[in-house]
Amino acid sequence: MDVIVIGSGIGGLTAAGLLARYGKQVIVCESHNLAGGAAHSFRRRGFEFDSGPSFYCGLSSDSGLSNSLNPLKQVLDVLGESLTTVRYDPLGHYHFPTVSFPVYSSSDRYYQELAKITPQGAKEFHHFEQRLLPLYQAIKGIPSLALRADWQVIPLLMGRYLPSLLQMLPNLPLVKASVGSVMDATVNDPWVRKLIDLECFLLSGLKPNGTIAPEVAFMLGERSRVGVEYPLGGSGAIIQALVRGLERWGGKLRLGCHVEQIIVKSGKTVGVKLQNGEILRAPIVISNASIWDTYNKLLHPQDLPSSCRIAALATPAVDSFMHLHLGIKADGLENLTGHHVVVNDNQQDITVPGNTSMISIPSVWDANLAPSGHHVVHTYTLEPYAGWKRDTEYEQRKRTKAENLYRALERVIPDIRQRVVLELIGTPLTHAHYLRRYQGTYGPGIAAGKGKFPSTHTPIQGLYRVGDSTMPGIGVPAVAASGIMCANTLVNVRQTGELLNN
Ligand SMILES: Cc1cc2nc3c(=O)[nH]c(=O)nc-3n(C[C@H](O)[C@H](O)[C@H](O)COP(=O)(O)OP(=O)(O)OC[C@H]3O[C@@H](n4cnc5c(N)ncnc54)[C@H](O)[C@@H]3O)c2cc1C
């Protein structure tokens, strides 16, 4: 075996698939009996639930555009896999306490909707977007598949993508800037500022001052260019495609295979010890577990400089979640749309746990996700991990906390409570347990200007990391990019060049 990957999140599967494609012998060890981590799907009584992501862009080949900028799609392409997706617009509805409005992918239609609420604010939003888009235009010319996490990235990019790099030069100050600084320079309208708060929060889990400008530039540019789409079969279909791609190129996936420890000898990784006592050996180990879990649980204290452990523990973590997964009766809901964001109380900050709820009803795009005459619903909101215990009050606390999610759902489906045929409430403990994540966190809360996401390298020779606690950060495209950067770093530039030429 050349490489062991701990965890089958999208970061782990993209790294493993690419390395298998490069000809390495790869095995992925996944603790859960379902692959996919935060992006896994699970089935109950005929309902197919997404456990996490449902908002996707640039996944299919039928957009009419030759190149997708989504790193996940670039990996699927080289693995020989594709997805069938449903395109939809508006991409969602935002519901504030006094106003609801549709959000369209196309920026022109977005301004038109904004102008109905605040004509001046719509103009300011346009200026805000115009400040960010040149950065997107520059980023767009460099495929994520070319990225790696060492100096060799420089000659590779200069040799192939010089015009895009030159286009990047005047935008360099924006690369490190926060969205907050761009917003302060362009937007006064309080309502539009709140809207930008919400867009940033949905993307990074942070407010504009904490969110980096390239992230929002990319989101605005890309959703207007290619629109949004949902994969038929749900997020599980993405995971199945990645697993098929891995296996097509000779890689292996073991489910229910919990790694207890990374084995280090004389400062080098030599393999892993599984929970069942079995030892797997390989000179390269890639951890898709979070930075907190990798450095604090999977390594012996003596194998890691204590400064690294302390730094890992000090990485700020975004809160965890309350989840409400419902199967509901669909009669009379013919005009229902699939994505909604509800802010319960305008007086409270949108980041206050329970105040902002995300709602996804993917059976409006793929009827096979629910039994006939029914819809499948996933609603979630931030919730701190601290204080949750499986004690005698656990069930009651769960029910009380789920109330915010029901209230949010009532904005979209007023008689939701009468429609429920299946109800699953998840808490931060559920999230931490099924995703094997430290405190069930959404990921690192590293604010713009206050540090950067750690790279794929670790202080231990042969040990690498991928996923949302490495560069470039949280979200499906970002974690796929982390998998690419790690895999490319482990092969030579010529091999990556061959893939790019395909
Ligand atoms: C509710 C929610 C909604 C989201 N919505 C979106 C969205 O719409 N669009 C978007 O782009 N992003 C979204 N995201 C973010 C995105 O889903 C995540 O950032 C991404 O999927 C994380 O992938 P990852 O590779 O970092 O790791 P994870 O998904 O955390 O996977 C890590 C894997 O490692 C396994 N593992 C850990 N420790 C061990 C061990 N010791 N042994 C074996 N296996 C182990 C875990 O079981 C897990 O399967 C959402 C996230 C959540 C939680």
Coordinates of C-alpha atoms and ligand atoms in Angstrom, one line a residue:
M1 CA 0.0 0.0 0.0
D2 CA 1.3 3.5 -0.9
V3 CA -1.3 5.7 0.8
I4 CA -3.8 5.3 3.7
V5 CA -6.5 8.0 3.8
I6 CA -8.3 8.3 7.2
G7 CA -11.9 9.3 6.4
S8 CA -14.1 9.4 3.4
G9 CA -15.3 13.0 3.5
I10 CA -15.1 14.8 0.2
G11 CA -11.6 16.0 1.1
G12 CA -10.5 12.4 1.7
L13 CA -12.2 10.9 -1.3
T14 CA -10.9 13.5 -3.8
A15 CA -7.3 13.1 -2.5
A16 CA -7.7 9.3 -2.6
G17 CA -9.3 9.2 -6.1
L18 CA -6.7 11.5 -7.6
L19 CA -3.8 9.5 -6.1
A20 CA -5.4 6.3 -7.4
R21 CA -5.6 8.0 -10.8
Y22 CA -1.9 8.8 -10.6
G23 CA -1.2 5.1 -10.1
K24 CA -0.8 4.9 -6.3
Q25 CA -2.2 2.0 -4.2
V26 CA -4.7 3.7 -2.0
I27 CA -7.0 2.6 0.8
V28 CA -9.6 4.8 2.5
C29 CA -10.6 3.9 6.1
E30 CA -13.9 5.3 7.1
S31 CA -15.2 5.0 10.6
H32 CA -18.9 5.2 9.8
N33 CA -20.8 2.5 7.8
L34 CA -21.7 5.2 5.2
A35 CA -19.1 7.1 3.2
G36 CA -19.2 10.9 2.7
G37 CA -18.7 12.5 6.1
A38 CA -20.7 15.8 6.3
A39 CA -22.0 15.1 2.7
H40 CA -23.3 11.6 3.3
S41 CA -27.0 10.7 2.6
F42 CA -29.0 8.3 4.8
R43 CA -32.3 6.5 4.2
R44 CA -35.2 6.1 6.6
R45 CA -38.6 4.6 5.7
G46 CA -38.2 5.5 2.0
F47 CA -37.0 9.0 2.6
E48 CA -33.4 9.8 1.4
F49 CA -32.0 12.5 3.7
D50 CA -28.9 14.7 3.0
S51 CA -27.0 15.0 6.2
G52 CA -25.4 18.3 5.2
P53 CA -24.8 20.1 1.9
S54 CA -27.5 20.6 -0.7
F55 CA -26.4 23.8 -2.4
Y56 CA -24.2 23.0 -5.5
C57 CA -22.9 24.8 -8.5
G58 CA -20.9 23.6 -11.6
L59 CA -21.3 19.9 -11.0
S60 CA -22.6 18.8 -14.4
S61 CA -21.3 18.8 -17.9
D62 CA -24.6 20.0 -19.5
S63 CA -24.4 23.7 -18.5
G64 CA -23.3 24.5 -22.1
L65 CA -20.0 25.9 -20.7
S66 CA -16.9 24.0 -21.5
N67 CA -15.0 24.3 -18.2
S68 CA -16.4 23.9 -14.7
L69 CA -14.5 25.8 -12.0
N70 CA -15.8 23.5 -9.3
P71 CA -12.7 21.5 -8.1
L72 CA -15.0 18.5 -7.3
K73 CA -16.2 18.4 -10.9
Q74 CA -12.6 18.6 -12.2
V75 CA -11.7 15.5 -10.0
L76 CA -14.8 13.6 -11.2
D77 CA -13.8 14.4 -14.8
V78 CA -10.4 12.9 -14.5
L79 CA -11.8 9.9 -12.6
G80 CA -14.2 9.3 -15.6
E81 CA -17.3 10.0 -13.5
S82 CA -20.3 12.3 -14.1
L83 CA -23.5 13.3 -12.3
T84 CA -26.9 14.1 -13.6
T85 CA -28.3 17.3 -12.1
V86 CA -31.4 19.4 -12.0
R87 CA -30.9 23.1 -12.6
Y88 CA -33.2 25.6 -10.8
D89 CA -33.7 29.3 -10.4
P90 CA -34.4 31.2 -8.1
L91 CA -31.7 29.5 -6.1
G92 CA -33.6 30.2 -2.9
H93 CA -35.9 32.5 -1.0
Y94 CA -34.6 34.6 1.9
H95 CA -37.3 35.3 4.6
F96 CA -36.6 38.2 6.9
P97 CA -39.3 38.9 9.6
T98 CA -41.0 41.6 7.5
V99 CA -40.0 40.7 3.9
S100 CA -39.4 37.6 1.8
F101 CA -37.8 37.6 -1.6
P102 CA -36.4 35.3 -4.3
V103 CA -32.7 35.2 -4.9
Y104 CA -31.8 34.6 -8.5
S105 CA -28.5 33.2 -9.8
S106 CA -28.3 35.9 -12.5
S107 CA -27.0 39.1 -11.0
D108 CA -29.4 41.2 -13.2
R109 CA -32.4 39.4 -11.8
Y110 CA -31.0 39.7 -8.3
Y111 CA -30.7 43.5 -8.6
Q112 CA -34.2 43.7 -10.0
E113 CA -35.6 41.9 -6.9
L114 CA -33.5 44.1 -4.6
A115 CA -34.6 47.3 -6.3
K116 CA -38.2 46.4 -5.5
I117 CA -37.2 46.6 -1.8
T118 CA -34.5 49.3 -1.9
P119 CA -33.6 51.0 -5.2
Q120 CA -30.6 52.8 -3.7
G121 CA -29.5 49.6 -1.9
A122 CA -29.7 47.7 -5.2
K123 CA -27.3 50.2 -6.8
E124 CA -24.9 49.9 -3.9
F125 CA -25.0 46.1 -4.1
H126 CA -24.1 46.4 -7.8
H127 CA -21.0 48.5 -6.8
F128 CA -20.1 45.9 -4.2
E129 CA -20.3 43.2 -6.7
Q130 CA -18.3 45.1 -9.3
R131 CA -15.5 45.6 -6.8
L132 CA -15.3 41.8 -6.3
L133 CA -15.8 40.5 -9.8
P134 CA -12.4 41.3 -11.3
L135 CA -10.9 39.0 -8.7
Y136 CA -13.2 36.2 -9.9
Q137 CA -12.2 36.9 -13.5
A138 CA -8.6 36.4 -12.6
I139 CA -9.1 33.3 -10.4
K140 CA -11.3 31.8 -13.2
G141 CA -8.4 31.2 -15.6
I142 CA -6.5 28.8 -13.3
P143 CA -8.0 25.3 -12.9
S144 CA -8.0 24.0 -9.3
L145 CA -6.6 20.7 -10.7
A146 CA -3.3 22.5 -11.2
L147 CA -2.9 23.5 -7.6
R148 CA -0.3 22.0 -5.2
A149 CA 1.0 22.9 -1.8
D150 CA 4.7 23.4 -2.5
W151 CA 7.0 25.8 -4.4
Q152 CA 6.6 23.8 -7.7
V153 CA 3.2 25.4 -8.1
I154 CA 4.9 28.6 -9.2
P155 CA 6.7 27.3 -12.3
L156 CA 3.7 25.2 -13.1
L157 CA 1.2 28.1 -13.0
M158 CA 3.7 30.5 -14.7
G159 CA 4.3 28.1 -17.5
R160 CA 0.6 27.4 -18.2
Y161 CA -1.5 30.3 -16.9
L162 CA 0.6 33.4 -17.0
P163 CA -2.2 35.7 -18.4
S164 CA -4.4 34.8 -15.4
L165 CA -1.6 35.4 -13.0
L166 CA -0.9 38.8 -14.5
Q167 CA -4.6 39.6 -14.2
M168 CA -4.4 38.7 -10.6
L169 CA -1.6 41.3 -9.8
P170 CA -3.8 44.4 -9.6
N171 CA -6.3 42.4 -7.5
L172 CA -3.7 41.2 -4.9
P173 CA -4.9 43.6 -2.2
L174 CA -8.3 42.1 -2.5
V175 CA -7.0 38.5 -2.1
K176 CA -6.4 39.0 1.6
A177 CA -9.1 41.6 2.2
S178 CA -12.3 40.9 4.1
V179 CA -15.7 41.2 2.6
G180 CA -16.4 43.7 5.4
S181 CA -13.8 46.2 4.0
V182 CA -15.3 46.0 0.5
M183 CA -18.8 46.4 2.0
D184 CA -17.8 49.4 4.1
A185 CA -16.4 51.1 0.9
T186 CA -19.5 50.5 -1.2
V187 CA -22.7 49.9 0.8
N188 CA -24.5 52.2 3.3
D189 CA -28.0 50.8 3.0
P190 CA -28.7 49.0 6.3
W191 CA -30.9 46.4 4.6
V192 CA -28.3 45.5 2.0
R193 CA -25.6 45.3 4.6
K194 CA -27.8 42.8 6.5
L195 CA -28.2 40.8 3.3
I196 CA -24.4 40.7 2.8
D197 CA -24.1 39.6 6.4
L198 CA -26.4 36.7 5.6
E199 CA -24.6 35.8 2.3
C200 CA -21.3 35.7 4.2
F201 CA -22.7 33.7 7.1
L202 CA -24.2 31.1 4.7
L203 CA -20.8 30.7 3.0
S204 CA -18.3 30.8 5.8
G205 CA -20.2 30.7 9.0
L206 CA -18.8 34.2 9.7
K207 CA -19.8 37.8 9.3
P208 CA -18.4 40.0 6.4
N209 CA -15.4 41.1 8.6
G210 CA -14.4 37.5 9.0
T211 CA -15.0 36.3 5.5
I212 CA -12.3 36.6 2.8
A213 CA -13.1 38.5 -0.3
P214 CA -12.1 35.8 -2.8
E215 CA -14.7 33.4 -1.3
V216 CA -17.6 35.8 -2.0
A217 CA -16.2 37.0 -5.3
F218 CA -16.1 33.4 -6.5
M219 CA -19.6 32.6 -5.2
L220 CA -21.2 35.7 -6.9
G221 CA -19.3 35.2 -10.1
E222 CA -19.9 31.5 -10.4
R223 CA -23.5 31.4 -9.5
S224 CA -24.3 34.0 -12.1
R225 CA -22.1 32.3 -14.8
V226 CA -23.3 28.7 -14.4
G227 CA -26.4 28.8 -12.0
V228 CA -27.1 26.3 -9.3
E229 CA -28.1 22.7 -9.5
Y230 CA -28.9 19.6 -7.5
P231 CA -27.6 16.1 -8.2
L232 CA -30.2 13.5 -8.9
G233 CA -30.0 11.0 -6.0
G234 CA -29.0 13.7 -3.5
S235 CA -25.6 14.4 -2.1
G236 CA -25.1 10.6 -1.7
A237 CA -24.9 10.5 -5.5
I238 CA -21.8 12.7 -5.4
I239 CA -20.2 10.3 -2.9
Q240 CA -21.1 7.3 -4.9
A241 CA -19.5 8.8 -8.0
L242 CA -16.3 9.6 -6.0
V243 CA -16.2 6.0 -4.6
R244 CA -16.8 4.5 -8.1
G245 CA -14.0 6.7 -9.5
L246 CA -11.7 5.7 -6.7
E247 CA -12.4 2.0 -7.2
R248 CA -12.2 2.3 -11.1
W249 CA -8.5 3.3 -10.6
G250 CA -7.8 0.5 -8.2
G251 CA -8.4 2.3 -4.9
K252 CA -10.2 0.7 -2.0
L253 CA -12.7 1.9 0.6
R254 CA -13.3 0.2 3.9
L255 CA -16.4 1.2 5.8
G256 CA -16.8 0.7 9.6
C257 CA -13.1 1.0 9.8
H258 CA -12.2 3.4 12.6
V259 CA -8.6 4.4 12.8
E260 CA -7.5 4.6 16.4
Q261 CA -4.0 5.9 16.0
I262 CA -1.5 7.1 13.4
I263 CA 1.8 5.1 13.9
V264 CA 4.9 7.2 13.9
K265 CA 8.5 5.8 14.0
S266 CA 11.5 8.1 14.2
G267 CA 9.5 11.1 13.2
K268 CA 8.0 9.3 10.1
T269 CA 4.5 8.0 9.5
V270 CA 4.6 4.2 8.9
G271 CA 0.9 3.4 9.0
V272 CA -2.2 3.3 11.2
K273 CA -3.7 1.1 13.9
L274 CA -7.4 0.3 13.6
Q275 CA -9.9 0.1 16.4
N276 CA -10.0 -3.7 15.9
G277 CA -6.3 -3.9 16.5
E278 CA -5.3 -4.5 12.9
I279 CA -2.2 -2.5 11.6
L280 CA -2.2 -1.1 8.1
R281 CA 1.2 0.0 6.8
A282 CA 2.0 2.7 4.3
P283 CA 4.7 5.5 4.0
I284 CA 2.0 8.1 3.4
V285 CA -1.0 8.7 5.7
I286 CA -3.6 11.4 4.8
S287 CA -5.9 12.5 7.6
N288 CA -9.4 13.8 6.6
A289 CA -10.3 14.0 10.3
S290 CA -10.4 17.6 11.6
I291 CA -7.2 19.3 12.8
W292 CA -8.4 19.0 16.4
D293 CA -9.1 15.2 16.0
T294 CA -5.9 14.5 14.1
Y295 CA -3.6 16.2 16.4
N296 CA -5.3 15.5 19.7
K297 CA -6.8 12.0 19.2
L298 CA -4.9 10.2 16.5
L299 CA -1.3 11.0 17.4
H300 CA 0.5 10.0 20.5
P301 CA 1.6 13.1 22.5
Q302 CA 5.3 12.2 22.1
D303 CA 5.0 12.1 18.3
L304 CA 3.9 15.7 17.9
P305 CA 5.7 18.9 19.1
S306 CA 3.5 20.1 21.9
S307 CA 3.3 23.6 20.3
C308 CA 1.4 21.9 17.4
R309 CA -1.1 20.3 19.7
I310 CA -1.6 23.6 21.6
A311 CA -2.0 25.5 18.3
A312 CA -4.5 22.9 17.0
L313 CA -6.6 23.2 20.2
A314 CA -6.5 27.0 20.0
T315 CA -7.9 27.0 16.4
P316 CA -11.3 28.7 16.8
A317 CA -14.2 26.5 15.9
V318 CA -17.6 27.5 14.4
D319 CA -20.5 26.2 16.4
S320 CA -22.2 22.9 15.7
F321 CA -25.9 22.4 14.6
M322 CA -29.4 21.5 15.5
H323 CA -30.9 19.4 12.6
L324 CA -34.5 18.6 11.9
H325 CA -35.0 15.9 9.2
L326 CA -38.6 15.5 8.3
G327 CA -40.7 13.3 6.0
I328 CA -43.9 15.3 5.2
K329 CA -47.2 14.9 3.3
A330 CA -46.9 16.9 0.0
D331 CA -50.6 17.4 -0.9
G332 CA -51.3 21.0 -1.8
L333 CA -47.6 21.9 -2.0
E334 CA -47.3 21.9 -5.8
N335 CA -45.6 25.4 -5.9
L336 CA -43.1 24.6 -3.1
T337 CA -39.5 25.6 -3.9
G338 CA -36.4 23.8 -2.6
H339 CA -34.2 26.3 -0.7
H340 CA -35.1 28.8 2.0
V341 CA -33.2 30.8 4.6
V342 CA -35.3 32.2 7.5
V343 CA -34.2 34.9 9.9
N344 CA -36.5 34.6 12.9
D345 CA -35.7 37.9 14.7
N346 CA -34.3 41.1 13.1
Q347 CA -33.3 42.5 16.4
Q348 CA -30.9 39.6 17.0
D349 CA -27.7 39.1 15.1
I350 CA -28.0 36.5 12.3
T351 CA -25.2 34.4 13.8
V352 CA -27.1 33.9 17.1
P353 CA -27.8 30.2 17.4
G354 CA -31.4 29.5 16.4
N355 CA -31.9 32.9 14.7
T356 CA -31.1 31.9 11.1
S357 CA -32.3 28.6 9.7
M358 CA -31.5 26.9 6.5
I359 CA -34.1 24.8 4.8
S360 CA -33.7 22.3 2.0
I361 CA -36.5 20.3 0.4
P362 CA -34.6 18.4 -2.4
S363 CA -37.6 16.2 -3.3
V364 CA -38.9 19.2 -5.3
W365 CA -36.1 18.6 -7.7
D366 CA -35.8 14.8 -7.4
A367 CA -39.1 13.1 -6.5
N368 CA -37.4 9.8 -5.9
L369 CA -36.0 11.1 -2.7
A370 CA -39.3 10.6 -0.9
P371 CA -42.2 8.1 -1.2
S372 CA -44.9 9.2 -3.6
G373 CA -47.0 12.1 -2.3
H374 CA -44.3 13.1 0.2
H375 CA -41.4 15.5 0.5
V376 CA -38.1 15.2 2.4
V377 CA -37.1 18.2 4.5
H378 CA -33.8 19.1 6.1
T379 CA -33.7 22.2 8.3
Y380 CA -30.7 23.3 10.4
T381 CA -29.4 26.1 12.5
L382 CA -26.2 26.8 14.5
E383 CA -26.1 25.4 18.0
P384 CA -23.1 25.5 20.5
Y385 CA -21.8 22.1 21.6
A386 CA -21.1 23.2 25.2
G387 CA -23.7 22.0 27.7
W388 CA -25.2 19.1 25.7
K389 CA -25.3 15.9 27.6
R390 CA -27.2 12.6 27.1
D391 CA -28.9 13.0 30.5
T392 CA -32.5 12.7 31.6
E393 CA -33.3 16.2 30.1
Y394 CA -31.8 15.4 26.7
E395 CA -35.0 14.5 24.9
Q396 CA -36.9 17.5 26.3
R397 CA -34.0 19.9 25.4
K398 CA -33.9 18.5 21.9
R399 CA -37.6 19.2 21.5
T400 CA -37.4 22.7 22.9
K401 CA -34.4 23.5 20.6
A402 CA -36.2 22.1 17.5
E403 CA -38.9 24.7 18.1
N404 CA -36.8 27.4 16.3
L405 CA -36.6 25.1 13.3
Y406 CA -40.3 24.4 13.2
R407 CA -41.0 28.2 13.5
A408 CA -38.7 28.8 10.6
L409 CA -40.4 26.1 8.5
E410 CA -43.8 27.6 9.3
R411 CA -42.8 30.7 7.2
V412 CA -42.6 28.3 4.2
I413 CA -45.2 25.6 5.0
P414 CA -47.6 27.1 7.6
D415 CA -49.2 23.8 8.5
I416 CA -45.9 21.9 8.6
R417 CA -46.7 20.3 12.0
Q418 CA -49.8 18.5 10.6
R419 CA -47.9 17.1 7.7
V420 CA -45.1 15.3 9.5
V421 CA -45.0 11.5 9.0
L422 CA -41.3 11.1 10.1
E423 CA -39.3 13.3 12.4
L424 CA -35.6 13.0 13.3
I425 CA -34.0 15.7 15.6
G426 CA -30.3 15.9 15.6
T427 CA -28.2 17.8 18.2
P428 CA -24.5 18.8 18.3
L429 CA -24.0 15.4 20.0
T430 CA -25.5 13.6 17.0
H431 CA -23.5 15.7 14.6
A432 CA -20.2 15.0 16.5
H433 CA -21.0 11.3 16.7
Y434 CA -21.9 10.5 13.1
L435 CA -19.3 12.8 11.5
R436 CA -16.6 12.0 14.0
R437 CA -15.9 15.7 14.4
Y438 CA -14.5 17.6 17.3
Q439 CA -17.5 19.2 19.2
G440 CA -19.6 18.7 16.0
T441 CA -18.1 21.9 14.6
Y442 CA -18.9 23.2 11.1
G443 CA -15.2 23.9 10.8
P444 CA -12.5 26.4 11.8
G445 CA -13.7 29.9 12.4
I446 CA -10.5 31.5 11.1
A447 CA -11.5 35.1 10.3
A448 CA -10.0 37.1 7.5
G449 CA -6.8 38.9 8.6
K450 CA -6.7 36.8 11.8
G451 CA -4.7 33.9 10.5
K452 CA -4.9 31.5 7.6
F453 CA -6.1 27.9 7.2
P454 CA -3.2 25.5 7.8
S455 CA -1.7 23.7 4.8
T456 CA -1.8 20.0 3.9
H457 CA 1.7 19.5 5.4
T458 CA 2.2 18.5 9.0
P459 CA 5.4 18.4 11.2
I460 CA 5.5 14.6 10.8
Q461 CA 7.2 13.2 7.7
G462 CA 4.7 11.3 5.5
L463 CA 1.6 12.7 7.3
Y464 CA -0.7 15.0 5.4
R465 CA -4.1 16.5 6.1
V466 CA -7.1 17.3 3.9
G467 CA -10.6 18.7 4.5
D468 CA -12.2 21.7 5.9
S469 CA -9.5 22.5 8.5
T470 CA -6.9 22.8 5.8
M471 CA -6.5 25.4 3.0
P472 CA -8.7 26.7 1.4
G473 CA -11.4 26.0 4.0
I474 CA -15.0 25.0 4.5
G475 CA -17.5 24.0 1.8
V476 CA -17.6 21.2 -0.8
P477 CA -15.6 23.0 -3.5
A478 CA -13.0 24.1 -0.9
V479 CA -12.5 20.6 0.6
A480 CA -12.2 19.1 -2.9
A481 CA -9.5 21.7 -3.6
S482 CA -7.7 20.6 -0.4
G483 CA -7.8 17.0 -1.7
I484 CA -6.3 18.1 -5.1
M485 CA -3.6 20.2 -3.4
C486 CA -2.5 17.2 -1.2
A487 CA -2.6 14.6 -4.0
N488 CA -0.7 16.9 -6.5
T489 CA 2.0 17.6 -3.8
L490 CA 2.6 13.9 -3.6
V491 CA 3.3 13.4 -7.3
N492 CA 5.6 15.2 -9.7
V493 CA 4.6 18.2 -11.8
R494 CA 4.8 16.2 -15.1
Q495 CA 2.1 13.8 -13.9
T496 CA -0.2 16.7 -13.1
G497 CA 0.6 18.2 -16.5
E498 CA -0.5 15.0 -18.2
L499 CA -3.9 15.2 -16.4
L500 CA -4.3 18.8 -17.3
N501 CA -3.6 18.0 -20.9
N502 CA -6.4 15.4 -21.1
Ligands
LIG1 C1 -25.4 21.1 7.7 C2 -24.4 21.4 6.7 C3 -24.7 22.0 5.5 C4 -23.8 22.3 4.6 N1 -24.1 22.8 3.4 C5 -23.2 23.0 2.4 C6 -23.6 23.4 1.1 O1 -24.8 23.5 0.8 N2 -22.6 23.6 0.1 C7 -21.3 23.4 0.4 O2 -20.5 23.6 -0.5 N3 -20.9 23.0 1.7 C8 -21.8 22.8 2.6 N4 -21.4 22.4 3.9 C9 -20.0 22.2 4.2 C10 -19.4 20.9 3.6 O3 -20.4 19.9 3.6 C11 -18.2 20.5 4.4 O4 -17.3 21.5 4.5 C12 -17.5 19.3 3.8 O5 -18.4 18.3 3.3 C13 -16.5 18.7 4.8 O6 -15.7 17.7 4.2 P1 -14.4 17.2 4.8 O7 -13.7 16.4 3.7 O8 -13.6 18.3 5.4 O9 -14.7 16.2 6.0 P2 -15.9 15.5 6.6 O10 -17.1 15.6 5.8 O11 -16.0 15.9 8.1 O12 -15.4 14.0 6.6 C14 -14.4 13.4 7.5 C15 -14.6 11.9 7.5 O13 -13.6 11.4 8.3 C16 -14.1 10.3 9.0 N5 -13.3 10.1 10.2 C17 -12.9 11.0 11.1 N6 -12.1 10.4 12.0 C18 -11.9 9.1 11.6 C19 -11.1 8.0 12.1 N7 -10.4 8.1 13.3 N8 -11.2 6.9 11.4 C20 -11.8 6.7 10.3 N9 -12.6 7.7 9.8 C21 -12.6 8.9 10.4 C22 -15.5 10.8 9.4 O14 -16.4 9.7 9.8 C23 -15.9 11.5 8.1 O15 -16.6 10.6 7.3 C24 -22.4 22.0 4.8 C25 -22.0 21.4 6.0 C26 -23.0 21.1 7.0 C27 -22.6 20.4 8.2

